[in-house]
Amino acid sequence: RAALRVVECAVVCVDAVAGVEVQTEQLWAESAALGLPRLVVVSRMNRERASLARTLESLRRDCAREIVPVQLPIGDERSFSGVVDLVRMKALTYAADGSGTMTEGDVPPSLAQDAAAARDQLIEMVAEADEGLMEAFFSEGTLTQDQLVSGLRAATIAGRLFPLFCSSGLHVIGVQPLLDAITRYI
């Protein structure tokens, strides 16, 4: 707990197989008590029985409804090979050699519909967190890219939203986008 008093944010790591555990709930509660902005990382996405949907459900149930994915996994379990960045609607795929070499490209057609729906949910949650953005959302039906990024940043810093990321430390997948998000949203 003492370490939390000197940091600017908390990165809460949750195992993609186990979901929320006692220590996750404790970290969440202590971070909330200190008013820390939080990012959530669903780690070990490459493991057998890893599930973003199940993990997100347990996070929303046990920590906060305002946890919102800003990434979707590309592949599941052993075939986890990257993420779809929902803010920029780009696919980030990684080399299979564990080097962390990332290639940016278009969202795979097999994920296009899920990614569009998840992005719509992200936009709605960002709009709900700010009255001005809510007005823009109702008048335009969406938010601009700049409104989405600035709104997500403001909502994260204020503790109204908690962006969720996907990763695999073993294969160095998702590490760089997480580091970029810390500087962008915190």
Tab-separated table of C-alpha atoms in Angstrom:
chain	number	residue	atom	x	y	z
A	1	ARG	CA	0.000	0.000	0.000
A	2	ALA	CA	2.851	2.389	0.763
A	3	ALA	CA	4.083	2.205	-2.829
A	4	LEU	CA	0.673	3.275	-4.128
A	5	ARG	CA	0.979	6.575	-2.266
A	6	VAL	CA	3.868	7.728	-4.448
A	7	VAL	CA	2.667	6.695	-7.905
A	8	GLU	CA	0.539	8.558	-10.433
A	9	CYS	CA	-1.483	5.555	-11.606
A	10	ALA	CA	-1.958	1.844	-11.115
A	11	VAL	CA	-1.646	-0.819	-13.786
A	12	VAL	CA	-3.830	-3.686	-12.609
A	13	CYS	CA	-2.791	-7.016	-14.131
A	14	VAL	CA	-5.373	-9.778	-14.299
A	15	ASP	CA	-4.708	-13.326	-15.460
A	16	ALA	CA	-6.817	-14.211	-18.525
A	17	VAL	CA	-7.501	-17.679	-17.128
A	18	ALA	CA	-8.017	-17.010	-13.406
A	19	GLY	CA	-9.765	-13.648	-13.725
A	20	VAL	CA	-10.180	-11.436	-10.676
A	21	GLU	CA	-8.457	-12.833	-7.601
A	22	VAL	CA	-8.327	-11.600	-4.001
A	23	GLN	CA	-5.162	-9.564	-4.577
A	24	THR	CA	-6.792	-7.941	-7.627
A	25	GLU	CA	-9.716	-6.788	-5.513
A	26	GLN	CA	-7.352	-5.509	-2.804
A	27	LEU	CA	-5.241	-3.538	-5.292
A	28	TRP	CA	-8.391	-2.140	-6.887
A	29	ALA	CA	-9.843	-1.030	-3.548
A	30	GLU	CA	-6.591	0.527	-2.339
A	31	SER	CA	-6.064	2.343	-5.642
A	32	ALA	CA	-9.633	3.635	-5.539
A	33	ALA	CA	-9.215	4.828	-1.944
A	34	LEU	CA	-6.172	6.842	-3.043
A	35	GLY	CA	-7.986	8.199	-6.113
A	36	LEU	CA	-5.486	6.699	-8.540
A	37	PRO	CA	-6.302	6.407	-12.251
A	38	ARG	CA	-6.130	2.753	-13.305
A	39	LEU	CA	-5.355	0.838	-16.468
A	40	VAL	CA	-6.244	-2.854	-16.630
A	41	VAL	CA	-4.094	-5.443	-18.398
A	42	VAL	CA	-5.460	-8.894	-19.118
A	43	SER	CA	-2.249	-10.886	-19.236
A	44	ARG	CA	-1.371	-14.401	-20.354
A	45	MET	CA	-3.789	-14.242	-23.271
A	46	ASN	CA	-1.738	-17.033	-24.893
A	47	ARG	CA	-2.645	-19.628	-22.235
A	48	GLU	CA	-5.106	-22.477	-22.579
A	49	ARG	CA	-8.609	-21.420	-21.447
A	50	ALA	CA	-7.729	-17.712	-21.639
A	51	SER	CA	-10.865	-15.659	-22.188
A	52	LEU	CA	-11.207	-11.912	-22.491
A	53	ALA	CA	-15.016	-12.109	-22.222
A	54	ARG	CA	-14.939	-14.132	-19.000
A	55	THR	CA	-12.199	-11.963	-17.498
A	56	LEU	CA	-14.006	-8.743	-18.419
A	57	GLU	CA	-17.198	-10.083	-16.858
A	58	SER	CA	-15.394	-10.827	-13.579
A	59	LEU	CA	-13.666	-7.424	-13.640
A	60	ARG	CA	-16.933	-5.568	-14.152
A	61	ARG	CA	-18.630	-7.632	-11.447
A	62	ASP	CA	-15.853	-7.390	-8.832
A	63	CYS	CA	-14.092	-4.096	-9.605
A	64	ALA	CA	-15.974	-1.579	-11.770
A	65	ARG	CA	-18.584	-1.472	-14.524
A	66	GLU	CA	-16.561	1.321	-16.138
A	67	ILE	CA	-13.758	-0.992	-17.271
A	68	VAL	CA	-13.767	-0.667	-21.049
A	69	PRO	CA	-11.700	-2.584	-23.600
A	70	VAL	CA	-9.554	-0.426	-25.857
A	71	GLN	CA	-8.165	-3.577	-27.479
A	72	LEU	CA	-9.495	-6.911	-28.649
A	73	PRO	CA	-7.279	-9.991	-28.988
A	74	ILE	CA	-6.338	-11.368	-32.386
A	75	GLY	CA	-6.554	-15.115	-31.992
A	76	ASP	CA	-7.147	-16.955	-28.772
A	77	GLU	CA	-5.131	-19.134	-26.458
A	78	ARG	CA	-2.056	-20.436	-28.355
A	79	SER	CA	-3.034	-18.578	-31.518
A	80	PHE	CA	-3.027	-15.186	-29.732
A	81	SER	CA	-0.866	-13.118	-32.057
A	82	GLY	CA	-1.795	-9.500	-31.494
A	83	VAL	CA	-4.489	-6.978	-30.703
A	84	VAL	CA	-6.962	-4.746	-32.458
A	85	ASP	CA	-6.491	-1.156	-31.277
A	86	LEU	CA	-10.102	0.054	-30.989
A	87	VAL	CA	-9.135	3.717	-30.683
A	88	ARG	CA	-7.296	3.755	-34.018
A	89	MET	CA	-9.032	0.692	-35.541
A	90	LYS	CA	-5.720	-0.904	-36.473
A	91	ALA	CA	-4.460	-4.463	-36.034
A	92	LEU	CA	-1.155	-4.848	-34.228
A	93	THR	CA	0.329	-8.266	-34.930
A	94	TYR	CA	3.527	-9.620	-33.445
A	95	ALA	CA	6.316	-11.848	-34.676
A	96	ALA	CA	6.017	-15.449	-33.435
A	97	ASP	CA	9.663	-15.461	-32.287
A	98	GLY	CA	8.939	-13.530	-29.063
A	99	SER	CA	10.994	-10.528	-30.159
A	100	GLY	CA	8.094	-8.105	-29.725
A	101	THR	CA	8.411	-6.987	-33.341
A	102	MET	CA	5.062	-5.433	-34.173
A	103	THR	CA	3.378	-4.907	-37.543
A	104	GLU	CA	0.482	-2.503	-37.928
A	105	GLY	CA	-2.229	-3.262	-40.458
A	106	ASP	CA	-5.934	-3.377	-41.159
A	107	VAL	CA	-8.368	-5.091	-38.828
A	108	PRO	CA	-8.791	-8.706	-39.981
A	109	PRO	CA	-12.154	-9.219	-41.738
A	110	SER	CA	-13.029	-11.977	-39.253
A	111	LEU	CA	-12.842	-9.425	-36.406
A	112	ALA	CA	-14.268	-6.386	-38.214
A	113	GLN	CA	-17.811	-6.737	-36.882
A	114	ASP	CA	-16.736	-7.419	-33.277
A	115	ALA	CA	-14.207	-4.578	-33.416
A	116	ALA	CA	-16.806	-2.126	-34.760
A	117	ALA	CA	-19.254	-3.085	-31.989
A	118	ALA	CA	-16.548	-2.808	-29.308
A	119	ARG	CA	-15.451	0.583	-30.672
A	120	ASP	CA	-19.069	1.795	-30.581
A	121	GLN	CA	-19.297	0.716	-26.948
A	122	LEU	CA	-16.004	2.503	-26.198
A	123	ILE	CA	-17.265	5.697	-27.831
A	124	GLU	CA	-20.532	5.535	-25.877
A	125	MET	CA	-18.733	5.028	-22.569
A	126	VAL	CA	-16.342	7.914	-23.266
A	127	ALA	CA	-19.304	10.134	-24.184
A	128	GLU	CA	-21.160	9.132	-20.993
A	129	ALA	CA	-18.183	10.247	-18.913
A	130	ASP	CA	-18.357	13.887	-20.093
A	131	GLU	CA	-21.412	16.099	-20.524
A	132	GLY	CA	-19.933	18.030	-23.464
A	133	LEU	CA	-18.993	14.836	-25.272
A	134	MET	CA	-22.446	13.423	-24.575
A	135	GLU	CA	-23.975	16.411	-26.371
A	136	ALA	CA	-21.586	15.949	-29.305
A	137	PHE	CA	-22.404	12.240	-29.394
A	138	PHE	CA	-26.148	12.885	-29.479
A	139	SER	CA	-25.877	15.544	-32.171
A	140	GLU	CA	-23.390	13.701	-34.425
A	141	GLY	CA	-24.079	10.068	-33.519
A	142	THR	CA	-20.392	9.470	-32.773
A	143	LEU	CA	-17.233	11.231	-31.596
A	144	THR	CA	-14.327	12.426	-33.705
A	145	GLN	CA	-10.968	10.717	-33.254
A	146	ASP	CA	-9.640	13.719	-31.311
A	147	GLN	CA	-12.716	13.768	-29.061
A	148	LEU	CA	-12.342	10.045	-28.402
A	149	VAL	CA	-8.664	10.294	-27.441
A	150	SER	CA	-9.001	13.435	-25.318
A	151	GLY	CA	-12.213	12.180	-23.723
A	152	LEU	CA	-10.655	8.816	-22.877
A	153	ARG	CA	-7.653	10.576	-21.358
A	154	ALA	CA	-9.802	12.911	-19.257
A	155	ALA	CA	-12.098	10.097	-18.100
A	156	THR	CA	-9.126	7.863	-17.211
A	157	ILE	CA	-7.350	10.564	-15.212
A	158	ALA	CA	-10.611	11.426	-13.417
A	159	GLY	CA	-11.232	7.754	-12.586
A	160	ARG	CA	-14.502	7.591	-14.512
A	161	LEU	CA	-13.207	5.004	-17.034
A	162	PHE	CA	-10.588	2.276	-16.824
A	163	PRO	CA	-9.096	1.236	-20.205
A	164	LEU	CA	-8.430	-2.472	-20.657
A	165	PHE	CA	-5.509	-3.924	-22.645
A	166	CYS	CA	-4.546	-7.470	-23.695
A	167	SER	CA	-1.069	-8.951	-23.459
A	168	SER	CA	1.211	-11.945	-23.325
A	169	GLY	CA	4.482	-11.324	-21.540
A	170	LEU	CA	5.867	-14.665	-22.676
A	171	HIS	CA	5.558	-13.654	-26.340
A	172	VAL	CA	6.043	-9.898	-25.755
A	173	ILE	CA	2.611	-9.120	-27.225
A	174	GLY	CA	0.917	-5.870	-26.286
A	175	VAL	CA	3.734	-4.422	-24.200
A	176	GLN	CA	4.543	-1.393	-26.358
A	177	PRO	CA	0.890	-0.326	-26.804
A	178	LEU	CA	0.479	-0.524	-23.021
A	179	LEU	CA	3.516	1.698	-22.439
A	180	ASP	CA	2.201	4.121	-25.077
A	181	ALA	CA	-1.198	4.159	-23.345
A	182	ILE	CA	0.343	5.048	-20.004
A	183	THR	CA	1.876	8.151	-21.547
A	184	ARG	CA	-1.194	8.931	-23.669
A	185	TYR	CA	-3.979	8.427	-21.118
A	186	ILE	CA	-2.266	9.089	-17.809
